[in-house]
Amino acid sequence: MIDPSVWGTLFIVATPIGNLEDITLRAIRILKEVDLVAAEDTRHSRKLFNHYAIDTPLTSCFEHNEAQKGEYLMGLLMQGQSVALISDAGTPAISDPGALLVQRCRDAGIRVSPVPGPSACIAALSMAGLPTQQFCFDGFLPPKSGSRRRILEQYLQQTRTVVLYEAPHRLLNTLRDIIAVLGESRHLAIARELTKLHEELFRGSAVAALDHFSQNRVRGEIVLLLAPPQQEVLEETVEQSLLRLQEETDLPQKVIIKQVAKMHGISGSEVYKESLRLKGK
Ligand code: SAM
């Protein structure tokens, strides 16, 4: 059909991140009313469907078939059918499949409507006790330490709370990189298994977190939140920043100079001169 006014709507439906009761009334109604539900893993979503007696047909739409499946779903939408997109947990398109499909539907003029609900990012931020007025969400950090450390370096000057997703088997290595780059005293929170039986929140320094999570094998789903640097850090002089990073991190001197320059809004050569002066002291 070439008349967009009769095209169907793509609903982006948030589903529980652990506790099956965390779903909105509207989400249940939409999932029952649409012609088709595109799910990241149809077997996984069957549990939710059984719990709420939803018998709408399911089709799979996951990372590796999103482009191709998207074409098919857009064809249905243009024929006037309505489609709901769900992921295994939380809000689709947030570190989950869906962003590409949404973009393509928008570009084609197909209506896309959100059915908001849980997202681990917001759930963790809301209960961790870190500043929430300004935050940024960076999804998953790279699995390789070198690339991960390069991203972490950007957080030296970050004054917002940083929310990250992390896999349990990578947590300890990520904490080691945080200590190496941001220093052992950087405050953070780790929210584990939110809304589930073993829900846990750890708050403290990076080094205390490494100690805590080294005791047993880390299991479950994890959101890692980095607190902004403490006020004393934000107020320190160039000399104090240099000394702190040299003392607390494993960063090479070249990187320390670059970061201190960024933190203080001055040139690298000025910081370099200051570092030579300190050496001579
Ligand atoms: N789209 C989802 C959302 O909106 O929350 C996130 C999908 S992402 C593939 C999955 C990651 O979210 C997990 O690896 C974990 O970092 C985080 N996560 C999901 N459920 C969680 C929970 N119950 N507790 C803590 N973290 C959770």
Short mmCIF file of C-alpha atoms and ligand atoms in Angstrom, two decimals:
data_model
loop_
_atom_site.label_atom_id
_atom_site.label_comp_id
_atom_site.label_asym_id
_atom_site.label_seq_id
_atom_site.Cartn_x
_atom_site.Cartn_y
_atom_site.Cartn_z
CA MET A 1 0.00 0.00 0.00
CA ILE A 2 1.39 3.41 -0.81
CA ASP A 3 -0.93 5.31 1.55
CA PRO A 4 0.97 5.73 4.86
CA SER A 5 -2.27 6.63 6.65
CA VAL A 6 -3.32 2.97 6.48
CA TRP A 7 0.08 1.55 7.39
CA GLY A 8 0.39 -0.26 10.69
CA THR A 9 2.39 0.84 13.73
CA LEU A 10 5.63 -0.63 15.07
CA PHE A 11 5.38 -0.71 18.88
CA ILE A 12 8.62 -0.81 20.88
CA VAL A 13 7.53 -2.69 23.97
CA ALA A 14 9.57 -2.87 27.20
CA THR A 15 9.40 -6.20 29.06
CA PRO A 16 10.61 -7.24 32.56
CA ILE A 17 14.34 -7.32 33.44
CA GLY A 18 13.83 -10.15 35.92
CA ASN A 19 10.55 -9.94 37.78
CA LEU A 20 7.68 -11.00 35.52
CA GLU A 21 5.33 -8.55 37.26
CA ASP A 22 7.31 -5.58 35.94
CA ILE A 23 5.27 -5.05 32.81
CA THR A 24 2.72 -2.35 32.13
CA LEU A 25 -0.98 -2.99 31.51
CA ARG A 26 -0.61 -1.27 28.15
CA ALA A 27 2.31 -3.52 27.18
CA ILE A 28 0.20 -6.62 27.85
CA ARG A 29 -2.72 -5.19 25.87
CA ILE A 30 -0.55 -4.18 22.91
CA LEU A 31 1.19 -7.59 22.87
CA LYS A 32 -2.26 -9.22 22.73
CA GLU A 33 -3.66 -6.89 20.07
CA VAL A 34 -0.88 -6.66 17.46
CA ASP A 35 -0.77 -9.01 14.47
CA LEU A 36 2.80 -10.15 15.13
CA VAL A 37 5.43 -9.87 17.86
CA ALA A 38 9.09 -9.78 16.78
CA ALA A 39 11.18 -11.13 19.65
CA GLU A 40 14.94 -11.41 20.17
CA ASP A 41 14.57 -15.02 21.31
CA THR A 42 11.13 -16.52 20.78
CA ARG A 43 11.72 -19.37 23.23
CA HIS A 44 12.68 -16.93 25.96
CA SER A 45 9.64 -14.72 25.33
CA ARG A 46 7.29 -17.73 25.37
CA LYS A 47 7.60 -17.74 29.19
CA LEU A 48 6.27 -14.18 29.39
CA PHE A 49 3.54 -14.99 26.88
CA ASN A 50 2.43 -18.05 28.84
CA HIS A 51 2.39 -16.10 32.09
CA TYR A 52 0.06 -13.45 30.63
CA ALA A 53 -1.91 -15.76 28.29
CA ILE A 54 -0.72 -13.90 25.18
CA ASP A 55 -1.16 -15.99 22.04
CA THR A 56 -0.04 -13.55 19.35
CA PRO A 57 2.26 -15.17 16.77
CA LEU A 58 5.97 -14.68 17.45
CA THR A 59 8.80 -14.29 14.99
CA SER A 60 12.49 -13.86 15.74
CA CYS A 61 14.38 -10.62 15.25
CA PHE A 62 17.90 -10.67 16.68
CA GLU A 63 21.23 -8.99 16.04
CA HIS A 64 22.26 -11.14 13.07
CA ASN A 65 18.95 -11.19 11.18
CA GLU A 66 17.70 -7.69 12.04
CA ALA A 67 18.52 -6.19 8.63
CA GLN A 68 16.83 -8.96 6.67
CA LYS A 69 13.93 -9.49 9.10
CA GLY A 70 13.44 -5.75 9.22
CA GLU A 71 12.60 -5.68 5.49
CA TYR A 72 9.98 -8.37 6.03
CA LEU A 73 8.46 -6.59 9.04
CA MET A 74 8.36 -3.28 7.15
CA GLY A 75 6.52 -5.05 4.34
CA LEU A 76 3.87 -6.23 6.83
CA LEU A 77 3.58 -2.77 8.38
CA MET A 78 3.07 -1.25 4.92
CA GLN A 79 0.27 -3.76 4.35
CA GLY A 80 -1.49 -2.36 7.40
CA GLN A 81 -0.45 -4.94 9.97
CA SER A 82 0.72 -3.89 13.41
CA VAL A 83 3.91 -5.29 14.91
CA ALA A 84 5.40 -5.19 18.42
CA LEU A 85 9.13 -5.49 18.97
CA ILE A 86 10.41 -6.98 22.23
CA SER A 87 13.85 -8.06 23.44
CA ASP A 88 14.80 -10.69 26.01
CA ALA A 89 14.64 -8.12 28.80
CA GLY A 90 14.05 -4.42 29.23
CA THR A 91 13.69 -1.88 26.47
CA PRO A 92 14.44 -2.94 22.89
CA ALA A 93 17.08 -0.93 21.00
CA ILE A 94 18.94 -0.10 24.24
CA SER A 95 22.06 -2.31 23.95
CA ASP A 96 19.64 -4.68 22.22
CA PRO A 97 18.38 -5.24 18.66
CA GLY A 98 15.85 -2.73 17.36
CA ALA A 99 17.72 0.51 16.64
CA LEU A 100 18.25 -0.34 12.97
CA LEU A 101 14.62 -1.35 12.43
CA VAL A 102 13.37 1.80 14.15
CA GLN A 103 15.66 3.97 12.02
CA ARG A 104 14.50 2.31 8.80
CA CYS A 105 10.83 2.58 9.75
CA ARG A 106 11.29 6.27 10.59
CA ASP A 107 13.07 6.90 7.28
CA ALA A 108 10.21 5.17 5.43
CA GLY A 109 7.51 7.15 7.26
CA ILE A 110 6.16 4.17 9.24
CA ARG A 111 4.73 5.10 12.63
CA VAL A 112 6.83 3.92 15.59
CA SER A 113 5.39 4.17 19.07
CA PRO A 114 7.05 3.38 22.42
CA VAL A 115 5.42 1.32 25.14
CA PRO A 116 7.84 2.31 27.92
CA GLY A 117 8.75 0.21 30.92
CA PRO A 118 11.81 -1.37 32.53
CA SER A 119 15.38 -0.74 31.49
CA ALA A 120 18.30 -1.97 33.59
CA CYS A 121 20.11 1.35 33.06
CA ILE A 122 17.37 3.47 34.64
CA ALA A 123 16.50 0.84 37.28
CA ALA A 124 20.13 0.77 38.48
CA LEU A 125 20.53 4.53 38.40
CA SER A 126 17.34 5.00 40.39
CA MET A 127 18.48 2.80 43.29
CA ALA A 128 22.29 3.11 43.40
CA GLY A 129 22.47 6.31 45.42
CA LEU A 130 24.83 8.09 43.00
CA PRO A 131 24.12 11.50 41.46
CA THR A 132 21.29 11.19 38.94
CA GLN A 133 20.82 14.76 37.75
CA GLN A 134 23.35 14.25 35.00
CA PHE A 135 24.39 10.86 33.76
CA CYS A 136 25.59 9.19 30.59
CA PHE A 137 25.00 5.66 29.39
CA ASP A 138 27.76 3.92 27.45
CA GLY A 139 26.30 0.41 27.15
CA PHE A 140 28.91 -2.38 27.18
CA LEU A 141 32.61 -1.46 27.31
CA PRO A 142 34.83 -3.21 24.72
CA PRO A 143 35.83 -6.75 25.77
CA LYS A 144 39.56 -6.13 25.09
CA SER A 145 41.49 -4.41 27.84
CA GLY A 146 43.36 -1.96 25.56
CA SER A 147 40.20 -0.54 23.96
CA ARG A 148 38.42 -0.61 27.31
CA ARG A 149 41.17 1.44 28.95
CA ARG A 150 41.02 4.03 26.15
CA ILE A 151 37.30 4.54 26.84
CA LEU A 152 37.92 4.65 30.61
CA GLU A 153 40.48 7.42 30.09
CA GLN A 154 37.64 9.62 28.87
CA TYR A 155 35.98 9.28 32.28
CA LEU A 156 38.88 11.00 34.05
CA GLN A 157 37.23 14.32 33.19
CA GLN A 158 33.65 13.02 33.20
CA THR A 159 31.60 14.87 35.81
CA ARG A 160 28.41 12.89 35.17
CA THR A 161 27.57 9.45 36.58
CA VAL A 162 28.53 6.85 33.95
CA VAL A 163 26.19 3.86 33.57
CA LEU A 164 27.61 0.72 31.97
CA TYR A 165 26.41 -2.81 31.31
CA GLU A 166 28.87 -5.55 32.16
CA ALA A 167 29.03 -9.32 31.77
CA PRO A 168 29.78 -11.20 35.03
CA HIS A 169 32.84 -12.97 33.62
CA ARG A 170 34.40 -9.62 32.67
CA LEU A 171 33.67 -7.72 35.87
CA LEU A 172 36.98 -8.37 37.64
CA ASN A 173 39.10 -7.43 34.62
CA THR A 174 37.03 -4.30 34.10
CA LEU A 175 37.53 -3.36 37.77
CA ARG A 176 41.29 -3.88 37.36
CA ASP A 177 41.23 -1.55 34.35
CA ILE A 178 39.18 1.01 36.28
CA ILE A 179 41.79 0.95 39.05
CA ALA A 180 44.63 1.24 36.52
CA VAL A 181 43.06 4.18 34.70
CA LEU A 182 40.86 6.02 37.19
CA GLY A 183 42.65 5.08 40.39
CA GLU A 184 41.72 2.75 43.23
CA SER A 185 39.72 5.34 45.13
CA ARG A 186 37.21 6.14 42.34
CA HIS A 187 33.76 5.54 43.77
CA LEU A 188 31.37 3.25 41.99
CA ALA A 189 28.25 1.14 42.40
CA ILE A 190 27.53 -2.32 41.09
CA ALA A 191 23.88 -3.34 40.79
CA ARG A 192 23.44 -7.07 40.32
CA GLU A 193 20.36 -9.16 39.55
CA LEU A 194 17.95 -6.24 39.86
CA THR A 195 14.33 -7.20 40.61
CA LYS A 196 15.41 -10.84 41.09
CA LEU A 197 15.83 -13.06 44.14
CA HIS A 198 19.53 -12.28 44.62
CA GLU A 199 19.33 -8.54 44.01
CA GLU A 200 22.48 -6.85 45.34
CA LEU A 201 23.96 -3.38 45.37
CA PHE A 202 27.61 -2.78 46.12
CA ARG A 203 28.82 0.79 46.75
CA GLY A 204 32.37 1.82 47.49
CA SER A 205 35.78 2.41 45.98
CA ALA A 206 37.04 0.54 42.92
CA VAL A 207 39.58 -1.35 45.02
CA ALA A 208 36.95 -2.37 47.60
CA ALA A 209 34.74 -3.61 44.75
CA LEU A 210 37.56 -5.73 43.36
CA ASP A 211 38.12 -7.20 46.80
CA HIS A 212 34.38 -7.84 47.34
CA PHE A 213 33.74 -9.49 43.97
CA SER A 214 36.97 -11.53 44.06
CA GLN A 215 35.63 -13.56 47.01
CA ASN A 216 33.28 -15.73 44.91
CA ARG A 217 32.56 -16.41 41.25
CA VAL A 218 30.61 -13.43 39.91
CA ARG A 219 27.20 -14.44 38.61
CA GLY A 220 24.12 -12.77 37.23
CA GLU A 221 23.40 -9.59 35.37
CA ILE A 222 25.29 -6.45 36.23
CA VAL A 223 25.08 -2.69 35.84
CA LEU A 224 28.26 -0.82 36.76
CA LEU A 225 27.94 2.84 37.69
CA LEU A 226 30.96 5.12 38.00
CA ALA A 227 30.50 8.03 40.35
CA PRO A 228 31.79 11.39 39.18
CA PRO A 229 35.19 12.34 40.65
CA GLN A 230 34.96 13.68 44.20
CA GLN A 231 34.84 17.44 44.83
CA GLU A 232 38.48 17.55 46.02
CA VAL A 233 39.52 16.05 42.69
CA LEU A 234 37.50 18.60 40.73
CA GLU A 235 39.08 21.40 42.75
CA GLU A 236 42.71 20.21 42.61
CA THR A 237 45.59 22.15 41.02
CA VAL A 238 47.60 20.92 38.01
CA GLU A 239 50.34 19.80 40.38
CA GLN A 240 47.87 17.85 42.54
CA SER A 241 46.29 16.18 39.48
CA LEU A 242 49.71 15.11 38.22
CA LEU A 243 50.74 13.70 41.58
CA ARG A 244 47.41 11.91 42.10
CA LEU A 245 47.41 10.22 38.69
CA GLN A 246 51.08 9.25 39.04
CA GLU A 247 50.40 7.76 42.44
CA GLU A 248 47.01 6.13 41.91
CA THR A 249 47.03 4.86 38.33
CA ASP A 250 49.17 2.77 35.98
CA LEU A 251 48.80 5.28 33.16
CA PRO A 252 51.95 6.10 31.16
CA GLN A 253 53.33 9.61 31.81
CA LYS A 254 52.37 10.67 28.25
CA VAL A 255 48.73 9.80 28.88
CA ILE A 256 48.75 11.44 32.32
CA ILE A 257 50.01 14.70 30.78
CA LYS A 258 47.34 14.57 28.05
CA GLN A 259 44.57 13.87 30.56
CA VAL A 260 45.68 16.54 33.05
CA ALA A 261 45.79 19.04 30.18
CA LYS A 262 42.21 18.12 29.27
CA MET A 263 41.05 18.24 32.89
CA HIS A 264 42.44 21.74 33.37
CA GLY A 265 41.79 23.10 29.89
CA ILE A 266 45.48 23.93 29.28
CA SER A 267 48.03 22.73 26.73
CA GLY A 268 50.01 19.51 27.04
CA SER A 269 53.27 21.45 26.92
CA GLU A 270 52.24 23.49 29.97
CA VAL A 271 51.51 20.30 31.89
CA TYR A 272 54.77 18.78 30.66
CA LYS A 273 56.69 21.80 32.00
CA GLU A 274 54.91 21.43 35.33
CA SER A 275 55.83 17.72 35.44
CA LEU A 276 59.50 18.60 34.85
CA ARG A 277 59.33 21.19 37.61
CA LEU A 278 57.88 18.57 39.96
CA LYS A 279 60.61 16.08 39.04
CA GLY A 280 63.24 18.69 39.86
CA LYS A 281 61.73 19.34 43.31
N1 SAM B 1 17.67 -3.54 26.67
C1 SAM B 1 17.97 -3.95 28.00
C2 SAM B 1 17.51 -2.86 28.97
O1 SAM B 1 16.82 -1.96 28.56
O2 SAM B 1 17.82 -2.96 30.14
C3 SAM B 1 19.43 -4.27 28.16
C4 SAM B 1 19.89 -5.39 27.30
S1 SAM B 1 21.57 -5.80 27.47
C5 SAM B 1 21.76 -6.99 26.20
C6 SAM B 1 21.61 -6.83 28.86
C7 SAM B 1 22.42 -6.23 29.99
O3 SAM B 1 21.59 -5.38 30.79
C8 SAM B 1 22.95 -7.25 30.97
O4 SAM B 1 24.17 -7.81 30.51
C9 SAM B 1 23.17 -6.42 32.22
O5 SAM B 1 24.34 -5.65 32.10
C10 SAM B 1 21.94 -5.49 32.13
N2 SAM B 1 20.81 -6.09 32.87
C11 SAM B 1 19.70 -6.64 32.35
N3 SAM B 1 18.89 -7.08 33.34
C12 SAM B 1 19.50 -6.79 34.50
C13 SAM B 1 19.17 -7.00 35.87
N4 SAM B 1 18.05 -7.61 36.24
N5 SAM B 1 20.05 -6.56 36.81
C14 SAM B 1 21.19 -5.96 36.47
N6 SAM B 1 21.55 -5.75 35.18
C15 SAM B 1 20.72 -6.15 34.21
#
